[in-house]
Amino acid sequence: MGVTLAGKPVQGVVFGQDSRSVKKRIEQIVKKRNLRIDSVEKKVAFVYKVQKGSGKPTLGEQKAFTKEEIHSALTRMGYKVFYVRKKLFDFRPKVGSKDMVLFIRICSDLLREKFPYDEILTMLINDTDNKTLRETLREIQKDLKSGLEGKEVYGKHQDVLGRFTAHMLAVASTSGNMAALYESTAKFLERYDEFKRNMRTILYMPVIVTLGMFGAAGFYIMYIFPKLANMLMKYDIEIPPMTKAAMDLSNFLLEYVVIILLAIALPIIAFLQWARTERGKYIIDRNLIRLPYIGPILHKNSVEIFARVFYALYSSSGENIQAIKIAAESCNNKFIEKKLVGTVIPTMLKEGKSFVECLLQTNCFPLNAIRRFKAGEETGTLRESARQLANYYETETGHKMKRLVETINLTISLVITILIIMLTLLSSEIGLVSPTSPAQRISVPR
């Protein structure tokens, strides 16, 4: 809320995923419109208790900018307001990928059955368990009924729906074939969710198993083994080499355990913080696709996502710059995204070159992808070529991913087996130790 240079009061609503993006947007509006901002209020949740006529008092919850806004609206509706209070803890659970895929898939299936979209939203609002998704669908339904455009309705929920999904639903709201667009969106989300599950298996499981193995081995070396080994110290017995090495390691770990943990934890924390920065994401993604074996899989998967999103958004209306931009942002690789947004789009706009010519300059797409796009561009079937390329890479990366998962599982099993054998040999060596001569034997008192 603020005033113009002429002193006229103005107010508006800015949607953003965080306060930083909202502040940046407000600064742009102030600069463009020559406004003076007096206050900025955040939309928060309020709880209220009301009664209509002689009926039973009911409790409710509503989001608004101020308490007075809700009080005024309820009063106009004929309710007696007992109280309106700001909700102390407004916890919004994150919408999981499964919930989002289910929402889009149900919409796609019901749209094909000719269900009215408003009726579909009502059914989903009543049946959805996730609170955040339920509130989002309720707001979408309310905004659509009020006559707002799809871009505005879905655009303000990008933090929940995702940028690509919000854009696709906005396009579908003004399209003559909503079912097809929802089907394309569902296919993309299902494929993306499957890839994330495979990546968790490839990356997370080895880390968890490795930490578990080292934790178990460390507990044995630092706690159990010293109790067994110290029994040998009571006797004048020559310590076997494996046992002696394990005792030295145990003493070292016990003496410097804090320093060792800090030396491991601090670099990891620093790396994770750096990895969250734009520069860190760019460097990591650039090097990930260069890794042996797994790198090409990640690379082709990003190209597949780009092609699939490009296929869903491409049209002959001439608005394909936006399609390239959204497809690049959805490809799940900051390096490829920056190459596409920073090279392809500016070159197409400034120099008027074709999409494939600009794509070739990025040096970040496989030769097969370039050839497929080029063939589609020359024959006027670029959209269909993108779909074919996405399906091809889906099949290829799917088979390679399965083999990689099997190889990693086998490797983990071998490592666990080797660790168990080493601990067994170490324990067996202690159990086989005995005095070498009668003079070295010491009688144990009863």
CSV table of C-alpha atoms in Angstrom, one decimal:
chain,number,residue,atom,x,y,z
A,1,MET,CA,0.0,0.0,0.0
A,2,GLY,CA,1.3,3.5,-0.9
A,3,VAL,CA,0.6,6.7,-2.9
A,4,THR,CA,1.4,8.0,-6.3
A,5,LEU,CA,3.4,11.2,-6.9
A,6,ALA,CA,0.0,13.0,-7.2
A,7,GLY,CA,-0.9,11.8,-3.7
A,8,LYS,CA,-3.5,9.2,-4.9
A,9,PRO,CA,-3.6,6.1,-2.7
A,10,VAL,CA,-2.8,2.8,-4.4
A,11,GLN,CA,-2.6,-0.8,-3.3
A,12,GLY,CA,-1.7,-4.1,-5.0
A,13,VAL,CA,-0.8,-7.7,-4.4
A,14,VAL,CA,2.5,-9.3,-5.2
A,15,PHE,CA,3.0,-13.1,-5.2
A,16,GLY,CA,6.4,-14.7,-4.6
A,17,GLN,CA,8.0,-17.8,-3.2
A,18,ASP,CA,10.0,-15.9,-0.5
A,19,SER,CA,10.3,-12.4,0.9
A,20,ARG,CA,13.4,-11.7,-1.2
A,21,SER,CA,11.6,-12.3,-4.5
A,22,VAL,CA,8.7,-10.2,-3.3
A,23,LYS,CA,10.9,-7.3,-2.3
A,24,LYS,CA,12.6,-7.4,-5.6
A,25,ARG,CA,9.3,-7.3,-7.4
A,26,ILE,CA,8.1,-4.4,-5.3
A,27,GLU,CA,11.2,-2.4,-6.1
A,28,GLN,CA,10.6,-2.9,-9.8
A,29,ILE,CA,7.0,-1.7,-9.5
A,30,VAL,CA,8.1,1.4,-7.5
A,31,LYS,CA,10.7,2.3,-10.1
A,32,LYS,CA,8.3,1.7,-13.0
A,33,ARG,CA,5.2,3.5,-11.6
A,34,ASN,CA,7.0,6.2,-9.5
A,35,LEU,CA,5.2,5.1,-6.3
A,36,ARG,CA,6.0,5.6,-2.6
A,37,ILE,CA,5.3,2.5,-0.5
A,38,ASP,CA,3.9,3.1,3.0
A,39,SER,CA,3.5,-0.5,4.1
A,40,VAL,CA,3.8,-4.1,3.0
A,41,GLU,CA,1.6,-6.7,4.7
A,42,LYS,CA,2.0,-10.5,4.4
A,43,LYS,CA,-1.0,-12.7,3.9
A,44,VAL,CA,-1.3,-14.9,6.9
A,45,ALA,CA,-3.8,-17.4,8.4
A,46,PHE,CA,-6.4,-16.4,10.9
A,47,VAL,CA,-8.8,-18.5,12.9
A,48,TYR,CA,-12.3,-17.3,13.8
A,49,LYS,CA,-15.5,-18.3,15.7
A,50,VAL,CA,-18.8,-17.2,14.3
A,51,GLN,CA,-22.5,-17.9,14.6
A,52,LYS,CA,-25.4,-17.3,12.2
A,53,GLY,CA,-28.8,-16.7,13.7
A,54,SER,CA,-29.6,-19.2,16.5
A,55,GLY,CA,-27.4,-21.9,14.9
A,56,LYS,CA,-24.5,-23.6,16.6
A,57,PRO,CA,-21.2,-21.5,16.7
A,58,THR,CA,-18.6,-22.8,14.2
A,59,LEU,CA,-14.9,-22.4,13.9
A,60,GLY,CA,-13.1,-21.6,10.7
A,61,GLU,CA,-9.8,-20.6,9.2
A,62,GLN,CA,-9.0,-18.1,6.4
A,63,LYS,CA,-6.0,-16.3,5.0
A,64,ALA,CA,-6.0,-12.6,4.8
A,65,PHE,CA,-3.8,-9.5,5.1
A,66,THR,CA,-5.4,-8.1,8.3
A,67,LYS,CA,-7.8,-9.3,11.0
A,68,GLU,CA,-10.2,-6.5,10.1
A,69,GLU,CA,-10.5,-7.8,6.5
A,70,ILE,CA,-11.9,-11.1,7.7
A,71,HIS,CA,-14.1,-9.5,10.4
A,72,SER,CA,-15.7,-7.2,7.8
A,73,ALA,CA,-16.3,-10.0,5.3
A,74,LEU,CA,-17.9,-12.3,7.9
A,75,THR,CA,-20.1,-9.4,9.2
A,76,ARG,CA,-21.3,-8.6,5.6
A,77,MET,CA,-22.3,-12.3,5.2
A,78,GLY,CA,-24.6,-12.0,8.3
A,79,TYR,CA,-22.4,-13.8,10.8
A,80,LYS,CA,-22.0,-12.8,14.5
A,81,VAL,CA,-18.3,-12.8,15.0
A,82,PHE,CA,-17.0,-13.9,18.4
A,83,TYR,CA,-13.3,-13.5,17.6
A,84,VAL,CA,-10.8,-13.4,14.8
A,85,ARG,CA,-7.2,-14.3,15.9
A,86,LYS,CA,-4.0,-14.8,14.0
A,87,LYS,CA,-3.0,-18.4,13.9
A,88,LEU,CA,0.1,-18.9,16.0
A,89,PHE,CA,1.6,-21.9,14.1
A,90,ASP,CA,0.7,-22.0,10.4
A,91,PHE,CA,2.5,-25.1,9.4
A,92,ARG,CA,2.1,-25.9,5.7
A,93,PRO,CA,3.3,-29.4,4.8
A,94,LYS,CA,5.2,-29.6,1.6
A,95,VAL,CA,3.2,-31.1,-1.3
A,96,GLY,CA,5.0,-34.3,-2.2
A,97,SER,CA,5.6,-35.4,-5.8
A,98,LYS,CA,3.1,-38.3,-5.4
A,99,ASP,CA,0.3,-35.9,-4.3
A,100,MET,CA,1.1,-33.6,-7.2
A,101,VAL,CA,1.2,-36.4,-9.8
A,102,LEU,CA,-2.1,-37.9,-8.4
A,103,PHE,CA,-3.8,-34.5,-8.6
A,104,ILE,CA,-2.7,-33.9,-12.3
A,105,ARG,CA,-3.5,-37.5,-13.3
A,106,ILE,CA,-7.0,-37.4,-11.8
A,107,CYS,CA,-7.7,-34.1,-13.5
A,108,SER,CA,-6.4,-35.6,-16.8
A,109,ASP,CA,-8.6,-38.7,-16.5
A,110,LEU,CA,-11.7,-36.9,-15.5
A,111,LEU,CA,-11.3,-34.2,-18.2
A,112,ARG,CA,-11.2,-37.0,-20.8
A,113,GLU,CA,-14.5,-38.3,-19.2
A,114,LYS,CA,-16.0,-34.8,-19.9
A,115,PHE,CA,-16.3,-33.8,-16.2
A,116,PRO,CA,-16.6,-30.1,-15.6
A,117,TYR,CA,-13.4,-28.6,-14.2
A,118,ASP,CA,-15.1,-26.9,-11.3
A,119,GLU,CA,-16.6,-30.2,-10.2
A,120,ILE,CA,-13.2,-31.9,-10.5
A,121,LEU,CA,-11.7,-29.3,-8.2
A,122,THR,CA,-14.5,-29.7,-5.7
A,123,MET,CA,-14.0,-33.4,-5.6
A,124,LEU,CA,-10.2,-33.1,-5.1
A,125,ILE,CA,-10.7,-30.4,-2.4
A,126,ASN,CA,-12.9,-32.8,-0.4
A,127,ASP,CA,-10.7,-35.9,-0.9
A,128,THR,CA,-7.1,-34.4,-0.7
A,129,ASP,CA,-5.3,-35.2,2.5
A,130,ASN,CA,-2.5,-32.7,2.1
A,131,LYS,CA,-3.5,-29.5,3.7
A,132,THR,CA,-1.3,-27.3,1.5
A,133,LEU,CA,-2.6,-28.7,-1.7
A,134,ARG,CA,-6.2,-28.6,-0.4
A,135,GLU,CA,-5.8,-24.8,0.4
A,136,THR,CA,-4.2,-24.2,-2.9
A,137,LEU,CA,-6.9,-25.9,-4.9
A,138,ARG,CA,-9.5,-24.0,-2.9
A,139,GLU,CA,-7.9,-20.7,-3.8
A,140,ILE,CA,-7.6,-21.7,-7.4
A,141,GLN,CA,-11.3,-22.5,-7.6
A,142,LYS,CA,-12.2,-19.3,-5.9
A,143,ASP,CA,-10.0,-17.2,-8.3
A,144,LEU,CA,-11.3,-19.0,-11.4
A,145,LYS,CA,-14.9,-18.3,-10.3
A,146,SER,CA,-14.1,-14.6,-9.8
A,147,GLY,CA,-13.0,-14.4,-13.5
A,148,LEU,CA,-9.2,-14.1,-13.1
A,149,GLU,CA,-7.0,-15.2,-16.0
A,150,GLY,CA,-5.3,-18.6,-15.7
A,151,LYS,CA,-1.8,-17.1,-15.8
A,152,GLU,CA,-2.6,-15.0,-12.7
A,153,VAL,CA,-4.5,-17.8,-10.9
A,154,TYR,CA,-1.8,-20.5,-11.3
A,155,GLY,CA,1.2,-18.2,-11.4
A,156,LYS,CA,0.8,-17.2,-7.8
A,157,HIS,CA,1.1,-20.8,-6.7
A,158,GLN,CA,4.4,-21.6,-8.4
A,159,ASP,CA,5.9,-22.4,-5.0
A,160,VAL,CA,3.4,-25.2,-4.5
A,161,LEU,CA,2.8,-26.4,-8.1
A,162,GLY,CA,6.2,-25.8,-9.5
A,163,ARG,CA,7.0,-23.4,-12.4
A,164,PHE,CA,6.4,-25.8,-15.2
A,165,THR,CA,3.2,-27.2,-13.8
A,166,ALA,CA,1.8,-23.8,-13.0
A,167,HIS,CA,2.5,-22.6,-16.6
A,168,MET,CA,1.0,-25.7,-18.1
A,169,LEU,CA,-2.2,-25.4,-16.0
A,170,ALA,CA,-2.4,-21.8,-17.0
A,171,VAL,CA,-2.1,-22.6,-20.7
A,172,ALA,CA,-4.6,-25.4,-20.3
A,173,SER,CA,-7.2,-23.1,-18.7
A,174,THR,CA,-7.4,-21.1,-22.0
A,175,SER,CA,-6.9,-24.1,-24.3
A,176,GLY,CA,-9.5,-26.0,-26.2
A,177,ASN,CA,-7.9,-29.3,-25.2
A,178,MET,CA,-7.3,-29.3,-21.4
A,179,ALA,CA,-7.2,-33.1,-21.2
A,180,ALA,CA,-4.2,-33.3,-23.6
A,181,LEU,CA,-2.2,-30.7,-21.7
A,182,TYR,CA,-3.0,-32.3,-18.4
A,183,GLU,CA,-1.9,-35.6,-19.8
A,184,SER,CA,1.4,-34.1,-21.0
A,185,THR,CA,1.9,-32.6,-17.6
A,186,ALA,CA,1.1,-35.8,-15.8
A,187,LYS,CA,3.5,-37.7,-18.0
A,188,PHE,CA,6.3,-35.3,-17.3
A,189,LEU,CA,5.7,-35.3,-13.5
A,190,GLU,CA,5.6,-39.1,-13.4
A,191,ARG,CA,8.8,-39.5,-15.4
A,192,TYR,CA,10.5,-36.8,-13.2
A,193,ASP,CA,9.3,-38.5,-10.0
A,194,GLU,CA,10.6,-41.9,-11.3
A,195,PHE,CA,14.0,-40.4,-12.0
A,196,LYS,CA,14.3,-38.8,-8.6
A,197,ARG,CA,13.5,-42.2,-7.0
A,198,ASN,CA,16.3,-43.8,-9.0
A,199,MET,CA,18.7,-41.1,-8.1
A,200,ARG,CA,17.9,-41.5,-4.4
A,201,THR,CA,18.7,-45.2,-4.8
A,202,ILE,CA,22.0,-44.4,-6.6
A,203,LEU,CA,23.2,-41.6,-4.4
A,204,TYR,CA,21.5,-41.9,-1.0
A,205,MET,CA,21.5,-45.6,-0.3
A,206,PRO,CA,25.3,-46.0,-0.8
A,207,VAL,CA,25.9,-43.0,1.5
A,208,ILE,CA,23.5,-44.4,4.2
A,209,VAL,CA,24.9,-47.9,4.0
A,210,THR,CA,28.5,-46.6,4.0
A,211,LEU,CA,27.8,-44.4,7.1
A,212,GLY,CA,26.2,-47.4,8.8
A,213,MET,CA,29.2,-49.7,8.0
A,214,PHE,CA,31.7,-47.2,9.2
A,215,GLY,CA,29.6,-46.5,12.3
A,216,ALA,CA,29.4,-50.2,13.2
A,217,ALA,CA,33.1,-50.7,12.5
A,218,GLY,CA,34.0,-47.6,14.5
A,219,PHE,CA,31.8,-48.8,17.5
A,220,TYR,CA,33.5,-52.2,17.3
A,221,ILE,CA,37.0,-50.7,17.1
A,222,MET,CA,36.5,-48.0,19.7
A,223,TYR,CA,34.3,-49.7,22.3
A,224,ILE,CA,34.0,-53.5,22.0
A,225,PHE,CA,37.5,-54.3,20.7
A,226,PRO,CA,39.5,-52.4,23.4
A,227,LYS,CA,37.6,-54.5,26.1
A,228,LEU,CA,38.7,-57.7,24.4
A,229,ALA,CA,42.2,-56.6,23.6
A,230,ASN,CA,42.9,-55.2,27.1
A,231,MET,CA,42.4,-58.7,28.5
A,232,LEU,CA,45.6,-59.7,26.6
A,233,MET,CA,47.5,-56.9,28.3
A,234,LYS,CA,47.1,-58.6,31.7
A,235,TYR,CA,49.3,-61.4,30.3
A,236,ASP,CA,52.8,-61.4,29.0
A,237,ILE,CA,51.7,-62.6,25.5
A,238,GLU,CA,53.0,-61.5,22.2
A,239,ILE,CA,50.3,-59.4,20.4
A,240,PRO,CA,49.5,-60.6,16.9
A,241,PRO,CA,50.0,-58.0,14.1
A,242,MET,CA,46.4,-57.5,13.2
A,243,THR,CA,45.4,-57.1,16.8
A,244,LYS,CA,48.2,-54.7,17.5
A,245,ALA,CA,47.3,-52.5,14.5
A,246,ALA,CA,43.7,-52.5,15.5
A,247,MET,CA,44.7,-51.5,19.1
A,248,ASP,CA,46.8,-48.6,17.8
A,249,LEU,CA,44.0,-47.5,15.6
A,250,SER,CA,41.5,-47.7,18.5
A,251,ASN,CA,43.8,-45.6,20.7
A,252,PHE,CA,44.3,-43.0,18.0
A,253,LEU,CA,40.6,-42.7,17.3
A,254,LEU,CA,39.7,-42.4,21.0
A,255,GLU,CA,42.3,-39.7,21.6
A,256,TYR,CA,41.5,-37.6,18.5
A,257,VAL,CA,37.8,-38.4,18.0
A,258,VAL,CA,36.6,-34.8,18.4
A,259,ILE,CA,39.2,-33.5,16.0
A,260,ILE,CA,38.4,-36.2,13.4
A,261,LEU,CA,34.7,-35.6,13.6
A,262,LEU,CA,35.2,-31.8,13.1
A,263,ALA,CA,37.6,-32.4,10.3
A,264,ILE,CA,34.9,-34.5,8.6
A,265,ALA,CA,31.8,-32.4,9.4
A,266,LEU,CA,33.1,-28.9,8.8
A,267,PRO,CA,34.1,-29.5,5.1
A,268,ILE,CA,30.8,-31.3,4.5
A,269,ILE,CA,28.8,-28.4,6.0
A,270,ALA,CA,30.8,-25.9,4.0
A,271,PHE,CA,30.3,-27.8,0.8
A,272,LEU,CA,26.6,-28.2,1.4
A,273,GLN,CA,26.3,-24.4,2.0
A,274,TRP,CA,28.3,-23.7,-1.2
A,275,ALA,CA,26.3,-26.2,-3.2
A,276,ARG,CA,23.1,-24.2,-2.4
A,277,THR,CA,24.5,-21.1,-4.1
A,278,GLU,CA,23.9,-20.4,-7.8
A,279,ARG,CA,27.6,-20.7,-8.5
A,280,GLY,CA,27.8,-23.9,-6.6
A,281,LYS,CA,24.9,-25.5,-8.4
A,282,TYR,CA,26.3,-24.4,-11.8
A,283,ILE,CA,29.8,-26.0,-11.1
A,284,ILE,CA,28.4,-29.2,-9.6
A,285,ASP,CA,25.9,-29.8,-12.4
A,286,ARG,CA,28.7,-29.0,-15.0
A,287,ASN,CA,30.9,-31.6,-13.5
A,288,LEU,CA,28.2,-34.2,-12.7
A,289,ILE,CA,27.5,-34.7,-16.4
A,290,ARG,CA,31.2,-35.3,-17.0
A,291,LEU,CA,31.5,-38.2,-14.5
A,292,PRO,CA,32.1,-41.7,-16.1
A,293,TYR,CA,29.0,-43.8,-16.7
A,294,ILE,CA,26.6,-41.9,-14.4
A,295,GLY,CA,27.4,-38.6,-16.1
A,296,PRO,CA,26.0,-39.5,-19.5
A,297,ILE,CA,22.8,-40.8,-17.8
A,298,LEU,CA,22.3,-37.6,-16.0
A,299,HIS,CA,23.1,-35.6,-19.1
A,300,LYS,CA,20.7,-37.5,-21.3
A,301,ASN,CA,18.0,-37.3,-18.6
A,302,SER,CA,18.3,-33.5,-18.6
A,303,VAL,CA,18.0,-33.4,-22.4
A,304,GLU,CA,15.0,-35.7,-22.1
A,305,ILE,CA,13.2,-33.4,-19.6
A,306,PHE,CA,14.0,-30.4,-21.8
A,307,ALA,CA,12.6,-32.2,-24.9
A,308,ARG,CA,9.5,-33.3,-23.1
A,309,VAL,CA,8.7,-29.9,-21.7
A,310,PHE,CA,9.5,-28.3,-25.0
A,311,TYR,CA,7.1,-30.7,-26.8
A,312,ALA,CA,4.4,-29.8,-24.3
A,313,LEU,CA,4.8,-26.0,-24.7
A,314,TYR,CA,5.9,-25.7,-28.3
A,315,SER,CA,3.3,-24.1,-30.6
A,316,SER,CA,3.3,-22.4,-34.0
A,317,SER,CA,2.1,-19.2,-32.5
A,318,GLY,CA,5.6,-17.7,-32.3
A,319,GLU,CA,5.8,-17.7,-28.5
A,320,ASN,CA,8.4,-20.4,-28.4
A,321,ILE,CA,11.1,-18.3,-26.7
A,322,GLN,CA,9.0,-18.7,-23.5
A,323,ALA,CA,8.8,-22.5,-24.2
A,324,ILE,CA,12.6,-22.8,-24.5
A,325,LYS,CA,13.0,-20.8,-21.3
A,326,ILE,CA,10.6,-22.9,-19.2
A,327,ALA,CA,12.0,-26.1,-20.7
A,328,ALA,CA,15.5,-25.0,-19.8
A,329,GLU,CA,14.5,-24.1,-16.2
A,330,SER,CA,12.8,-27.5,-15.9
A,331,CYS,CA,15.8,-29.7,-17.1
A,332,ASN,CA,17.2,-30.1,-13.6
A,333,ASN,CA,20.7,-29.0,-14.6
A,334,LYS,CA,21.9,-25.4,-13.9
A,335,PHE,CA,24.8,-25.7,-16.4
A,336,ILE,CA,22.5,-26.7,-19.3
A,337,GLU,CA,19.9,-24.2,-18.2
A,338,LYS,CA,22.4,-21.3,-18.2
A,339,LYS,CA,23.7,-22.4,-21.6
A,340,LEU,CA,20.2,-22.4,-23.1
A,341,VAL,CA,18.9,-19.2,-21.5
A,342,GLY,CA,22.2,-17.3,-21.8
A,343,THR,CA,23.2,-18.5,-25.3
A,344,VAL,CA,20.3,-19.9,-27.3
A,345,ILE,CA,17.6,-17.3,-26.5
A,346,PRO,CA,19.8,-14.2,-26.9
A,347,THR,CA,21.3,-15.4,-30.1
A,348,MET,CA,17.9,-16.2,-31.6
A,349,LEU,CA,16.6,-12.8,-30.6
A,350,LYS,CA,19.6,-10.7,-31.6
A,351,GLU,CA,21.0,-12.6,-34.7
A,352,GLY,CA,17.8,-14.3,-35.9
A,353,LYS,CA,19.5,-17.7,-36.1
A,354,SER,CA,17.5,-20.9,-36.1
A,355,PHE,CA,16.9,-22.9,-32.9
A,356,VAL,CA,19.2,-25.7,-33.9
A,357,GLU,CA,22.0,-23.3,-35.0
A,358,CYS,CA,21.9,-21.7,-31.6
A,359,LEU,CA,21.6,-25.1,-29.8
A,360,LEU,CA,24.8,-26.2,-31.6
A,361,GLN,CA,26.7,-23.3,-30.1
A,362,THR,CA,26.0,-24.4,-26.5
A,363,ASN,CA,28.2,-27.6,-26.9
A,364,CYS,CA,26.0,-29.1,-24.2
A,365,PHE,CA,23.6,-31.3,-26.2
A,366,PRO,CA,24.5,-34.8,-27.5
A,367,LEU,CA,25.0,-35.1,-31.3
A,368,ASN,CA,21.9,-37.4,-31.6
A,369,ALA,CA,19.8,-34.7,-30.0
A,370,ILE,CA,21.1,-32.0,-32.4
A,371,ARG,CA,20.4,-34.3,-35.4
A,372,ARG,CA,16.9,-35.1,-34.2
A,373,PHE,CA,16.1,-31.4,-33.6
A,374,LYS,CA,17.6,-30.5,-37.0
A,375,ALA,CA,15.6,-33.0,-38.9
A,376,GLY,CA,12.4,-31.8,-37.2
A,377,GLU,CA,13.3,-28.2,-38.0
A,378,GLU,CA,13.9,-28.9,-41.6
A,379,THR,CA,10.7,-30.9,-42.1
A,380,GLY,CA,8.5,-28.6,-39.9
A,381,THR,CA,8.0,-31.3,-37.3
A,382,LEU,CA,10.1,-29.9,-34.5
A,383,ARG,CA,7.5,-30.6,-31.8
A,384,GLU,CA,7.1,-34.2,-32.9
A,385,SER,CA,10.9,-34.6,-33.0
A,386,ALA,CA,11.1,-33.3,-29.4
A,387,ARG,CA,8.6,-36.0,-28.3
A,388,GLN,CA,10.5,-38.7,-30.2
A,389,LEU,CA,13.8,-37.6,-28.6
A,390,ALA,CA,12.3,-37.6,-25.1
A,391,ASN,CA,10.8,-41.1,-25.6
A,392,TYR,CA,14.2,-42.4,-26.9
A,393,TYR,CA,16.2,-41.0,-24.0
A,394,GLU,CA,13.6,-42.2,-21.5
A,395,THR,CA,14.0,-45.8,-22.8
A,396,GLU,CA,17.8,-45.6,-22.9
A,397,THR,CA,18.4,-44.0,-19.6
A,398,GLY,CA,15.8,-46.3,-18.0
A,399,HIS,CA,17.7,-49.4,-18.9
A,400,LYS,CA,21.0,-47.9,-18.0
A,401,MET,CA,19.7,-46.7,-14.7
A,402,LYS,CA,18.5,-50.2,-13.8
A,403,ARG,CA,21.9,-51.7,-14.6
A,404,LEU,CA,23.6,-49.0,-12.5
A,405,VAL,CA,21.3,-49.7,-9.5
A,406,GLU,CA,22.0,-53.4,-9.8
A,407,THR,CA,25.8,-52.7,-10.0
A,408,ILE,CA,25.7,-50.4,-6.9
A,409,ASN,CA,23.7,-52.9,-4.9
A,410,LEU,CA,26.2,-55.6,-5.8
A,411,THR,CA,29.1,-53.4,-4.9
A,412,ILE,CA,27.6,-52.5,-1.5
A,413,SER,CA,27.0,-56.2,-0.8
A,414,LEU,CA,30.6,-57.0,-1.6
A,415,VAL,CA,31.9,-54.2,0.6
A,416,ILE,CA,29.7,-55.3,3.5
A,417,THR,CA,31.0,-58.9,3.1
A,418,ILE,CA,34.6,-57.8,3.1
A,419,LEU,CA,34.0,-55.7,6.2
A,420,ILE,CA,32.4,-58.6,8.0
A,421,ILE,CA,35.2,-60.9,7.0
A,422,MET,CA,37.8,-58.5,8.3
A,423,LEU,CA,36.0,-58.0,11.7
A,424,THR,CA,35.6,-61.8,11.9
A,425,LEU,CA,39.3,-62.4,11.3
A,426,LEU,CA,40.2,-59.8,13.8
A,427,SER,CA,38.0,-61.4,16.4
A,428,SER,CA,39.3,-64.9,15.6
A,429,GLU,CA,42.9,-63.7,16.0
A,430,ILE,CA,42.1,-62.6,19.5
A,431,GLY,CA,40.4,-65.8,20.3
A,432,LEU,CA,43.3,-67.9,19.1
A,433,VAL,CA,45.9,-66.1,21.1
A,434,SER,CA,47.5,-68.2,23.8
A,435,PRO,CA,50.7,-68.2,25.9
A,436,THR,CA,53.7,-69.6,23.9
A,437,SER,CA,55.4,-71.5,26.8
A,438,PRO,CA,54.4,-72.8,30.3
A,439,ALA,CA,56.6,-70.1,31.9
A,440,GLN,CA,54.3,-67.4,30.4
A,441,ARG,CA,51.1,-69.0,31.7
A,442,ILE,CA,49.6,-67.2,34.7
A,443,SER,CA,47.1,-69.1,36.8
A,444,VAL,CA,43.9,-67.3,37.2
A,445,PRO,CA,42.5,-67.2,40.8
A,446,ARG,CA,39.2,-68.7,41.5
